[in-house]
Amino acid sequence: MGVGVAACVIAKNEEKNLPRLLESIRGKFDQIVVVDTGSTDRTVEIARSYGCKVVKHRWQGFADARNRAISEVDAPVDWIWHFDADFELEEEEYRKALRAFKEIPPEVDSISIGVRNFDQFGRIKAISSHIFIHRNDPSIRWEGAVHESPTVKCTVGLPIFVNHYGYADLETLLKKGKRNLELLKQELERYKGKDPFEYSLKLFFLIQTYTLLAREEPAFRKEALKACREFFSISGNNLKDYGFFLVYTYNYYLFLLLQEELYREFEEVLNNFKELKVEHPDILLLEFSYWRQLGNRKEAQEAILKFALLADEVEKNPFAYPYTAVSESTLAFENMVIRGELGFEPDEEFIERVRKLWRKKKGKFLGLLLYLLTNDEKVLKKVALRYPSVTSLILTLKSKLGGLPNDNSNQKTTTKEVGHGTED
């Protein structure tokens, strides 16, 4: 590789996913270390068949397993790249990483990369990011029983992506959420009354988990809202210190308020968010849903246009704007386009404005918005050719087979379907 890089993987009963990962990284790293935390299937056998160094380790949390993997790297490498067993590395992303390793300044000790989270139909349902690459430095250790992170000093975010298939079904998500809930409650007790900042970060992950579990048991929404209010009682609107956690807690808070139809509080929270002067595609889509439900066509149109423009930029590079490295709303928008559910009759002036922007800027989401507004098959054809995807295929088949046409006058996507990895 020119620059020495080792791959570290933690796995348990991953015989289904591991071959895909190892096939994608074989021959690309100086060493591949697999830490197995108690598999009873063919995981160990598969790892050894790919020439990996396999270490068996008793499960004591994610951070502990990653630290064990680091300690087992004995190749003389400069960088360590961590993978989950359900990841995949495409050739083009690997080549981008090679170029980056050669140009990163010495003061940078870690790299945050993008994660494309796929649903069971092969569509990207969310973009997230995490520090998965760091220097081979003995001072760097991983911390946290849940949502672990390394103790690094200087991180740069780069548009390098891995594919993630582990959250493809709701059952798996709920199982992991239930597992994490008790661990998070334990960590909250650890920091309560001692470290307000760390306590609030654990609250964020608790909100995230409650929001997920509410998809099966709606009663969890009230617990999530309670945790949101507690988070902001600690953080205030302190973007400097809370950064991503503040922005994305706003996202969960607004999402939950829409579901509970707490519109007055929604508008108050949205106004507080706007004071930050931050734009995020997820929140723009929630704002669109809010204005649509109130029957405010003008504000709804502005929000959905801002969403499409920003979503196109974020898809190209999730680190192009502050705090956009995590986005979960694009699949909800694509589902809305597939079903033709704008929810109102758009202004002709607005349609022409979007058409002019599409001619000038292009972009998948702007093109999909124009198709949603016009039901123009020529627009769909151009989107499908420029941005081939499962969604464009579904729309093309729907059009060819004479599926239900767009009816923008009376259909609405419910708040349950807006963002947060919602299922079809």
Short mmCIF file of N, CA and C in Angstrom, two decimals, residues 91-213:
data_model
loop_
_atom_site.label_atom_id
_atom_site.label_comp_id
_atom_site.label_asym_id
_atom_site.label_seq_id
_atom_site.Cartn_x
_atom_site.Cartn_y
_atom_site.Cartn_z
N GLU A 91 -13.79 -0.88 -4.29
CA GLU A 91 -12.46 -0.59 -4.82
C GLU A 91 -12.19 0.91 -4.93
N GLU A 92 -13.16 1.67 -5.39
CA GLU A 92 -12.98 3.10 -5.56
C GLU A 92 -12.75 3.79 -4.21
N GLU A 93 -13.45 3.35 -3.17
CA GLU A 93 -13.27 3.95 -1.84
C GLU A 93 -11.89 3.60 -1.29
N TYR A 94 -11.44 2.40 -1.57
CA TYR A 94 -10.09 1.99 -1.16
C TYR A 94 -9.04 2.87 -1.82
N ARG A 95 -9.22 3.15 -3.10
CA ARG A 95 -8.26 3.98 -3.82
C ARG A 95 -8.26 5.41 -3.29
N LYS A 96 -9.43 5.91 -2.92
CA LYS A 96 -9.49 7.25 -2.31
C LYS A 96 -8.73 7.26 -1.00
N ALA A 97 -8.85 6.18 -0.23
CA ALA A 97 -8.13 6.10 1.04
C ALA A 97 -6.62 6.08 0.82
N LEU A 98 -6.16 5.36 -0.20
CA LEU A 98 -4.73 5.31 -0.50
C LEU A 98 -4.19 6.71 -0.76
N ARG A 99 -4.94 7.49 -1.54
CA ARG A 99 -4.49 8.86 -1.84
C ARG A 99 -4.47 9.71 -0.57
N ALA A 100 -5.48 9.51 0.28
CA ALA A 100 -5.57 10.30 1.51
C ALA A 100 -4.41 10.00 2.45
N PHE A 101 -4.07 8.72 2.61
CA PHE A 101 -2.99 8.34 3.53
C PHE A 101 -1.68 9.03 3.17
N LYS A 102 -1.46 9.28 1.89
CA LYS A 102 -0.21 9.88 1.44
C LYS A 102 -0.17 11.39 1.67
N GLU A 103 -1.34 12.00 1.86
CA GLU A 103 -1.41 13.47 1.93
C GLU A 103 -1.79 14.03 3.29
N ILE A 104 -2.22 13.18 4.21
CA ILE A 104 -2.67 13.67 5.52
C ILE A 104 -1.50 14.23 6.31
N PRO A 105 -1.64 15.44 6.85
CA PRO A 105 -0.55 16.04 7.64
C PRO A 105 -0.29 15.27 8.93
N PRO A 106 0.91 15.36 9.46
CA PRO A 106 1.30 14.54 10.63
C PRO A 106 0.49 14.82 11.89
N GLU A 107 -0.06 16.02 12.03
CA GLU A 107 -0.82 16.33 13.25
C GLU A 107 -2.17 15.62 13.30
N VAL A 108 -2.66 15.16 12.16
CA VAL A 108 -3.94 14.44 12.12
C VAL A 108 -3.70 12.99 12.53
N ASP A 109 -4.41 12.55 13.59
CA ASP A 109 -4.20 11.18 14.06
C ASP A 109 -5.39 10.26 13.82
N SER A 110 -6.44 10.79 13.16
CA SER A 110 -7.62 9.94 12.94
C SER A 110 -8.45 10.48 11.78
N ILE A 111 -9.24 9.57 11.19
CA ILE A 111 -10.06 9.92 10.03
C ILE A 111 -11.49 9.43 10.27
N SER A 112 -12.44 10.33 10.11
CA SER A 112 -13.85 9.96 10.16
C SER A 112 -14.30 9.72 8.72
N ILE A 113 -14.94 8.59 8.49
CA ILE A 113 -15.38 8.23 7.14
C ILE A 113 -16.90 8.06 7.10
N GLY A 114 -17.45 8.04 5.90
CA GLY A 114 -18.88 7.88 5.73
C GLY A 114 -19.28 6.41 5.72
N VAL A 115 -20.50 6.16 6.18
CA VAL A 115 -21.07 4.80 6.18
C VAL A 115 -22.40 4.85 5.46
N ARG A 116 -22.50 4.10 4.36
CA ARG A 116 -23.77 3.98 3.65
C ARG A 116 -24.54 2.80 4.23
N ASN A 117 -25.65 3.08 4.88
CA ASN A 117 -26.46 2.05 5.51
C ASN A 117 -27.56 1.61 4.55
N PHE A 118 -27.54 0.35 4.15
CA PHE A 118 -28.47 -0.16 3.15
C PHE A 118 -29.65 -0.87 3.79
N ASP A 119 -30.81 -0.75 3.12
CA ASP A 119 -31.96 -1.52 3.56
C ASP A 119 -31.99 -2.86 2.83
N GLN A 120 -33.02 -3.66 3.09
CA GLN A 120 -33.05 -5.01 2.51
C GLN A 120 -33.31 -5.02 1.02
N PHE A 121 -33.65 -3.85 0.43
CA PHE A 121 -33.88 -3.76 -1.01
C PHE A 121 -32.69 -3.16 -1.74
N GLY A 122 -31.59 -2.94 -1.02
CA GLY A 122 -30.40 -2.40 -1.65
C GLY A 122 -30.39 -0.90 -1.79
N ARG A 123 -31.30 -0.21 -1.09
CA ARG A 123 -31.34 1.25 -1.14
C ARG A 123 -30.63 1.83 0.09
N ILE A 124 -29.97 2.96 -0.11
CA ILE A 124 -29.33 3.64 1.01
C ILE A 124 -30.41 4.29 1.86
N LYS A 125 -30.56 3.82 3.10
CA LYS A 125 -31.61 4.40 3.95
C LYS A 125 -31.06 5.46 4.89
N ALA A 126 -29.74 5.52 5.03
CA ALA A 126 -29.14 6.54 5.89
C ALA A 126 -27.66 6.65 5.58
N ILE A 127 -27.13 7.85 5.77
CA ILE A 127 -25.69 8.09 5.72
C ILE A 127 -25.25 8.46 7.13
N SER A 128 -24.22 7.81 7.61
CA SER A 128 -23.68 8.16 8.92
C SER A 128 -22.17 8.28 8.81
N SER A 129 -21.51 8.60 9.89
CA SER A 129 -20.06 8.71 9.87
C SER A 129 -19.49 8.30 11.23
N HIS A 130 -18.25 7.92 11.23
CA HIS A 130 -17.60 7.53 12.47
C HIS A 130 -16.09 7.50 12.26
N ILE A 131 -15.36 7.64 13.36
CA ILE A 131 -13.90 7.52 13.29
C ILE A 131 -13.56 6.04 13.26
N PHE A 132 -13.26 5.53 12.09
CA PHE A 132 -12.90 4.13 11.96
C PHE A 132 -11.43 3.93 11.60
N ILE A 133 -10.71 5.03 11.35
CA ILE A 133 -9.30 4.94 10.99
C ILE A 133 -8.49 5.82 11.93
N HIS A 134 -7.43 5.28 12.48
CA HIS A 134 -6.53 6.09 13.32
C HIS A 134 -5.10 5.59 13.17
N ARG A 135 -4.18 6.41 13.60
CA ARG A 135 -2.77 6.03 13.53
C ARG A 135 -2.48 4.86 14.47
N ASN A 136 -1.46 4.12 14.14
CA ASN A 136 -1.02 3.02 15.00
C ASN A 136 -0.19 3.60 16.13
N ASP A 137 -0.90 4.16 17.09
CA ASP A 137 -0.29 4.89 18.20
C ASP A 137 -0.75 4.23 19.51
N PRO A 138 0.17 3.76 20.34
CA PRO A 138 -0.22 3.06 21.58
C PRO A 138 -1.04 3.92 22.54
N SER A 139 -1.01 5.24 22.36
CA SER A 139 -1.78 6.11 23.26
C SER A 139 -3.27 6.16 22.87
N ILE A 140 -3.60 5.67 21.70
CA ILE A 140 -4.99 5.69 21.24
C ILE A 140 -5.70 4.43 21.72
N ARG A 141 -6.75 4.64 22.50
CA ARG A 141 -7.55 3.53 23.02
C ARG A 141 -9.02 3.83 22.75
N TRP A 142 -9.82 2.78 22.69
CA TRP A 142 -11.26 2.94 22.50
C TRP A 142 -11.96 2.92 23.85
N GLU A 143 -13.02 3.74 23.96
CA GLU A 143 -13.78 3.84 25.20
C GLU A 143 -15.28 3.78 24.90
N GLY A 144 -16.06 3.26 25.88
CA GLY A 144 -17.52 3.22 25.76
C GLY A 144 -18.04 1.82 25.53
N ALA A 145 -18.94 1.38 26.41
CA ALA A 145 -19.53 0.05 26.25
C ALA A 145 -20.46 0.00 25.05
N VAL A 146 -21.13 1.12 24.77
CA VAL A 146 -22.01 1.26 23.62
C VAL A 146 -21.59 2.53 22.88
N HIS A 147 -21.65 2.55 21.54
CA HIS A 147 -21.25 3.71 20.75
C HIS A 147 -19.82 4.12 21.12
N GLU A 148 -18.94 3.18 20.99
CA GLU A 148 -17.55 3.38 21.38
C GLU A 148 -16.84 4.36 20.44
N SER A 149 -15.80 5.01 20.95
CA SER A 149 -15.02 5.93 20.14
C SER A 149 -13.58 5.94 20.63
N PRO A 150 -12.62 6.27 19.75
CA PRO A 150 -11.21 6.26 20.15
C PRO A 150 -10.79 7.59 20.79
N THR A 151 -9.78 7.52 21.63
CA THR A 151 -9.26 8.71 22.31
C THR A 151 -8.22 9.38 21.40
N VAL A 152 -8.71 10.16 20.45
CA VAL A 152 -7.83 10.80 19.48
C VAL A 152 -7.81 12.31 19.70
N LYS A 153 -6.85 12.98 19.08
CA LYS A 153 -6.68 14.42 19.30
C LYS A 153 -7.08 15.27 18.11
N CYS A 154 -6.83 14.81 16.90
CA CYS A 154 -7.10 15.62 15.72
C CYS A 154 -7.70 14.74 14.62
N THR A 155 -8.96 14.98 14.31
CA THR A 155 -9.69 14.15 13.34
C THR A 155 -10.05 14.97 12.11
N VAL A 156 -9.93 14.35 10.95
CA VAL A 156 -10.40 14.97 9.71
C VAL A 156 -11.47 14.07 9.11
N GLY A 157 -12.54 14.67 8.61
CA GLY A 157 -13.59 13.90 7.94
C GLY A 157 -13.35 13.88 6.45
N LEU A 158 -13.35 12.69 5.85
CA LEU A 158 -13.09 12.55 4.42
C LEU A 158 -14.22 11.77 3.75
N PRO A 159 -14.54 12.13 2.49
CA PRO A 159 -15.61 11.42 1.76
C PRO A 159 -15.17 10.06 1.25
N ILE A 160 -14.78 9.20 2.18
CA ILE A 160 -14.47 7.81 1.91
C ILE A 160 -15.60 7.00 2.55
N PHE A 161 -16.16 6.04 1.82
CA PHE A 161 -17.34 5.34 2.30
C PHE A 161 -17.12 3.84 2.44
N VAL A 162 -17.76 3.27 3.43
CA VAL A 162 -17.93 1.82 3.49
C VAL A 162 -19.43 1.54 3.41
N ASN A 163 -19.77 0.37 2.90
CA ASN A 163 -21.17 -0.05 2.86
C ASN A 163 -21.49 -0.86 4.11
N HIS A 164 -22.68 -0.64 4.66
CA HIS A 164 -23.09 -1.32 5.88
C HIS A 164 -24.42 -2.01 5.65
N TYR A 165 -24.46 -3.31 5.90
CA TYR A 165 -25.65 -4.11 5.63
C TYR A 165 -26.30 -4.66 6.90
N GLY A 166 -25.73 -4.39 8.05
CA GLY A 166 -26.18 -5.04 9.28
C GLY A 166 -27.53 -4.58 9.79
N TYR A 167 -27.97 -3.37 9.39
CA TYR A 167 -29.24 -2.87 9.89
C TYR A 167 -30.33 -2.98 8.83
N ALA A 168 -30.23 -4.02 8.02
CA ALA A 168 -31.15 -4.14 6.88
C ALA A 168 -32.58 -4.48 7.29
N ASP A 169 -32.80 -5.05 8.45
CA ASP A 169 -34.17 -5.40 8.84
C ASP A 169 -34.49 -4.85 10.22
N LEU A 170 -35.78 -4.56 10.41
CA LEU A 170 -36.24 -3.94 11.66
C LEU A 170 -36.00 -4.85 12.85
N GLU A 171 -36.16 -6.13 12.66
CA GLU A 171 -35.98 -7.08 13.77
C GLU A 171 -34.57 -7.00 14.35
N THR A 172 -33.57 -6.90 13.47
CA THR A 172 -32.18 -6.78 13.93
C THR A 172 -31.97 -5.47 14.68
N LEU A 173 -32.53 -4.39 14.14
CA LEU A 173 -32.42 -3.09 14.80
C LEU A 173 -33.01 -3.12 16.20
N LEU A 174 -34.20 -3.67 16.33
CA LEU A 174 -34.88 -3.71 17.63
C LEU A 174 -34.11 -4.58 18.62
N LYS A 175 -33.56 -5.67 18.15
CA LYS A 175 -32.79 -6.56 19.02
C LYS A 175 -31.57 -5.82 19.58
N LYS A 176 -30.87 -5.08 18.71
CA LYS A 176 -29.70 -4.34 19.16
C LYS A 176 -30.10 -3.19 20.08
N GLY A 177 -31.26 -2.57 19.78
CA GLY A 177 -31.73 -1.48 20.62
C GLY A 177 -32.04 -1.95 22.04
N LYS A 178 -32.70 -3.09 22.15
CA LYS A 178 -33.02 -3.65 23.47
C LYS A 178 -31.75 -4.02 24.23
N ARG A 179 -30.78 -4.55 23.50
CA ARG A 179 -29.50 -4.89 24.12
C ARG A 179 -28.80 -3.65 24.65
N ASN A 180 -28.84 -2.57 23.86
CA ASN A 180 -28.14 -1.35 24.24
C ASN A 180 -28.82 -0.59 25.37
N LEU A 181 -30.13 -0.74 25.52
CA LEU A 181 -30.88 0.07 26.47
C LEU A 181 -30.36 -0.08 27.89
N GLU A 182 -30.19 -1.30 28.34
CA GLU A 182 -29.73 -1.52 29.71
C GLU A 182 -28.31 -1.03 29.91
N LEU A 183 -27.44 -1.22 28.89
CA LEU A 183 -26.06 -0.73 28.99
C LEU A 183 -26.03 0.79 29.11
N LEU A 184 -26.89 1.46 28.35
CA LEU A 184 -26.95 2.92 28.41
C LEU A 184 -27.44 3.41 29.76
N LYS A 185 -28.44 2.74 30.32
CA LYS A 185 -28.93 3.14 31.64
C LYS A 185 -27.84 3.00 32.69
N GLN A 186 -27.02 1.97 32.57
CA GLN A 186 -25.90 1.79 33.50
C GLN A 186 -24.88 2.92 33.36
N GLU A 187 -24.60 3.31 32.10
CA GLU A 187 -23.64 4.39 31.87
C GLU A 187 -24.19 5.73 32.36
N LEU A 188 -25.50 5.94 32.25
CA LEU A 188 -26.11 7.16 32.76
C LEU A 188 -25.93 7.27 34.27
N GLU A 189 -26.13 6.17 34.96
CA GLU A 189 -25.95 6.16 36.42
C GLU A 189 -24.50 6.47 36.79
N ARG A 190 -23.60 6.02 35.95
CA ARG A 190 -22.16 6.23 36.21
C ARG A 190 -21.81 7.71 36.19
N TYR A 191 -22.45 8.48 35.28
CA TYR A 191 -22.08 9.90 35.13
C TYR A 191 -23.06 10.86 35.81
N LYS A 192 -24.19 10.38 36.27
CA LYS A 192 -25.20 11.25 36.86
C LYS A 192 -24.66 11.99 38.08
N GLY A 193 -24.79 13.32 38.07
CA GLY A 193 -24.33 14.14 39.18
C GLY A 193 -22.83 14.30 39.27
N LYS A 194 -22.09 13.70 38.34
CA LYS A 194 -20.63 13.77 38.38
C LYS A 194 -20.03 14.50 37.18
N ASP A 195 -20.56 14.20 36.01
CA ASP A 195 -20.01 14.77 34.78
C ASP A 195 -21.18 15.12 33.85
N PRO A 196 -21.70 16.37 33.94
CA PRO A 196 -22.89 16.74 33.15
C PRO A 196 -22.70 16.56 31.64
N PHE A 197 -21.50 16.85 31.15
CA PHE A 197 -21.28 16.74 29.71
C PHE A 197 -21.38 15.28 29.25
N GLU A 198 -20.66 14.38 29.91
CA GLU A 198 -20.71 12.97 29.54
C GLU A 198 -22.12 12.39 29.76
N TYR A 199 -22.76 12.87 30.81
CA TYR A 199 -24.13 12.41 31.09
C TYR A 199 -25.06 12.79 29.94
N SER A 200 -24.92 14.02 29.43
CA SER A 200 -25.78 14.46 28.33
C SER A 200 -25.50 13.68 27.06
N LEU A 201 -24.25 13.30 26.81
CA LEU A 201 -23.94 12.49 25.63
C LEU A 201 -24.60 11.11 25.72
N LYS A 202 -24.60 10.54 26.91
CA LYS A 202 -25.28 9.25 27.10
C LYS A 202 -26.79 9.42 26.93
N LEU A 203 -27.32 10.59 27.32
CA LEU A 203 -28.73 10.88 27.09
C LEU A 203 -29.05 10.86 25.60
N PHE A 204 -28.13 11.41 24.80
CA PHE A 204 -28.34 11.40 23.35
C PHE A 204 -28.53 9.98 22.83
N PHE A 205 -27.66 9.07 23.25
CA PHE A 205 -27.76 7.69 22.77
C PHE A 205 -29.01 7.01 23.33
N LEU A 206 -29.44 7.43 24.53
CA LEU A 206 -30.68 6.91 25.08
C LEU A 206 -31.87 7.36 24.24
N ILE A 207 -31.87 8.63 23.83
CA ILE A 207 -32.92 9.17 22.96
C ILE A 207 -32.97 8.39 21.65
N GLN A 208 -31.79 8.16 21.09
CA GLN A 208 -31.69 7.40 19.84
C GLN A 208 -32.28 6.01 19.99
N THR A 209 -31.99 5.36 21.10
CA THR A 209 -32.47 4.00 21.34
C THR A 209 -33.98 3.98 21.60
N TYR A 210 -34.47 4.92 22.41
CA TYR A 210 -35.91 4.99 22.66
C TYR A 210 -36.69 5.24 21.36
N THR A 211 -36.14 6.12 20.50
CA THR A 211 -36.81 6.44 19.24
C THR A 211 -36.92 5.20 18.36
N LEU A 212 -35.88 4.41 18.35
CA LEU A 212 -35.91 3.16 17.60
C LEU A 212 -36.95 2.20 18.18
N LEU A 213 -36.90 1.99 19.49
CA LEU A 213 -37.81 1.03 20.12
C LEU A 213 -39.27 1.46 20.03
#
